[in-house]
mmCIF file of C-alpha atoms in Angstrom:
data_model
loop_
_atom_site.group_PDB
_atom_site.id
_atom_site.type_symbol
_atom_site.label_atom_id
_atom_site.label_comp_id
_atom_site.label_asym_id
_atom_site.label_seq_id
_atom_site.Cartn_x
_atom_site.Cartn_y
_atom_site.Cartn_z
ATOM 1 C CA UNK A 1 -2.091 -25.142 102.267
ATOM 2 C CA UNK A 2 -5.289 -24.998 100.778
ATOM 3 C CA UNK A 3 -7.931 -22.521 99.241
ATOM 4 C CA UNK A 4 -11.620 -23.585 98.695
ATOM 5 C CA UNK A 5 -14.658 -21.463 97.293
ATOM 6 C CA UNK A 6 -18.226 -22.405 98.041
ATOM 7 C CA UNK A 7 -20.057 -22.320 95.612
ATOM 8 C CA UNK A 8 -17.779 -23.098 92.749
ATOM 9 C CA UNK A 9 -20.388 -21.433 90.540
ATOM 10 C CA UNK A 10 -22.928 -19.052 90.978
ATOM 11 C CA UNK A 11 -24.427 -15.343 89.712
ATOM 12 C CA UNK A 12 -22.715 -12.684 89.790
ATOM 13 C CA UNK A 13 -23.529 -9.656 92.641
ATOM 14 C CA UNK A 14 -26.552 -12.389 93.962
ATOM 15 C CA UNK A 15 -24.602 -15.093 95.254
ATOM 16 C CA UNK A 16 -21.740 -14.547 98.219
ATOM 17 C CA UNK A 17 -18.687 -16.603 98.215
ATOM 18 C CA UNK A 18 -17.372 -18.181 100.438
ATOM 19 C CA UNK A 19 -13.530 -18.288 100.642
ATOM 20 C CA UNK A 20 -11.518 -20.075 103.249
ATOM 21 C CA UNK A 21 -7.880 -20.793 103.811
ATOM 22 C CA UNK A 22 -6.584 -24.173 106.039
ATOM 23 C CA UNK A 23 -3.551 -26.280 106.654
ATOM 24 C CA UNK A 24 -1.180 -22.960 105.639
ATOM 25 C CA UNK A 25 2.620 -22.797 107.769
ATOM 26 C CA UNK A 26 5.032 -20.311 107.988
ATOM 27 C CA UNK A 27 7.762 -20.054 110.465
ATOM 28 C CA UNK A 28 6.326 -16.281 110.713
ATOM 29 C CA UNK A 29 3.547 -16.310 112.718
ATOM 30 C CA UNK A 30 1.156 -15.098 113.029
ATOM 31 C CA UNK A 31 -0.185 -15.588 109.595
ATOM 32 C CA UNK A 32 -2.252 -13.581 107.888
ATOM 33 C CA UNK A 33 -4.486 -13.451 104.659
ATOM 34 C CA UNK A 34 -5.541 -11.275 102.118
ATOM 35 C CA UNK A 35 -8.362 -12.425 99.591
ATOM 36 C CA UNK A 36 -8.629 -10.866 96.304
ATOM 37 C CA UNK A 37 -9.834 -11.772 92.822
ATOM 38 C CA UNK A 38 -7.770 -11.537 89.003
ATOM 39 C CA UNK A 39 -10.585 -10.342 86.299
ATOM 40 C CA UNK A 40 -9.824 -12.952 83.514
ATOM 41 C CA UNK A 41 -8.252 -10.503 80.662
ATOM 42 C CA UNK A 42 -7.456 -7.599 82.718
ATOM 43 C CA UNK A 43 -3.232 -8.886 82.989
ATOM 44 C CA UNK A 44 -3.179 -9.972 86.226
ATOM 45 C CA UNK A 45 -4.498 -6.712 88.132
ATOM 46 C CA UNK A 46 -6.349 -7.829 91.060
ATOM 47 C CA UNK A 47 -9.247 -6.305 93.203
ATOM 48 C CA UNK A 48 -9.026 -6.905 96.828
ATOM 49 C CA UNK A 49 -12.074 -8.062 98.811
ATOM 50 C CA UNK A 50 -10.846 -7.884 101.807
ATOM 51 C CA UNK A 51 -7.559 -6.238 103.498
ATOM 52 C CA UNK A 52 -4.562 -8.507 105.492
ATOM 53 C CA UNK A 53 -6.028 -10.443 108.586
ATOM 54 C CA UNK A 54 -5.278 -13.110 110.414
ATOM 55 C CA UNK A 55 -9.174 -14.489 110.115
ATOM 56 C CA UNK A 56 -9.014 -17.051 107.483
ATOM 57 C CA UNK A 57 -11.685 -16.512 105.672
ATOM 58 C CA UNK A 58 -14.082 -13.997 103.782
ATOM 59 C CA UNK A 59 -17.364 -13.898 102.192
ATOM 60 C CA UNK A 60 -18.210 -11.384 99.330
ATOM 61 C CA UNK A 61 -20.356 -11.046 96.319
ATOM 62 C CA UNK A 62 -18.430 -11.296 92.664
ATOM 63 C CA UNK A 63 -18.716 -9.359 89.527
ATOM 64 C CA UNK A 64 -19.255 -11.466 86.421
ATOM 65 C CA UNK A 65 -16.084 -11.478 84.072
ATOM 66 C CA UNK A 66 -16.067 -10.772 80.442
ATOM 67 C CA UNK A 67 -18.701 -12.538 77.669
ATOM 68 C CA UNK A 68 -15.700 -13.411 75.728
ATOM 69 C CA UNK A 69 -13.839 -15.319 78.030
ATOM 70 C CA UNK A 70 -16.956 -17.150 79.798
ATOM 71 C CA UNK A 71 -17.560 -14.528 82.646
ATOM 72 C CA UNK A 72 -14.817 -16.368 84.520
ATOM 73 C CA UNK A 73 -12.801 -14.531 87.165
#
């Protein structure tokens, strides 16, 4: 399957982003999705954006990340 983001860069809590899901398959239908994000640093504890459904996509606004590891997420 794949997973895109528009934008691939933008300001944290100004910009929404836009994440979508396509091309996924699973015997188990129907599928569903769940879109969360990993804070770089914080050992893999994720924040969910938006609960298990089967719409494939989901638009939200982003923290920034920490200074010291490039405000990634």
């Amino acid at each position: 399957g794949v997973f895109q983001v528009e934008p691939r860069i933008g300001m944290a809590f100004t910009d929404a982003f836009l994440m979508s899901c396509s091309q996924w398959e699973d015997d188990n239908l129907p599928l569903s999705y769940q879109f969360s994000y990993v804070m770089a640093g914080s050992g893999g504890r994720s924040t969910v954006l938006r609960s298990a459904s089967i719409v494939a996509y989901a638009s939200s606004l982003l923290p920034n990340g920490l200074k010291e590891l490039n405000y990634s997420l």
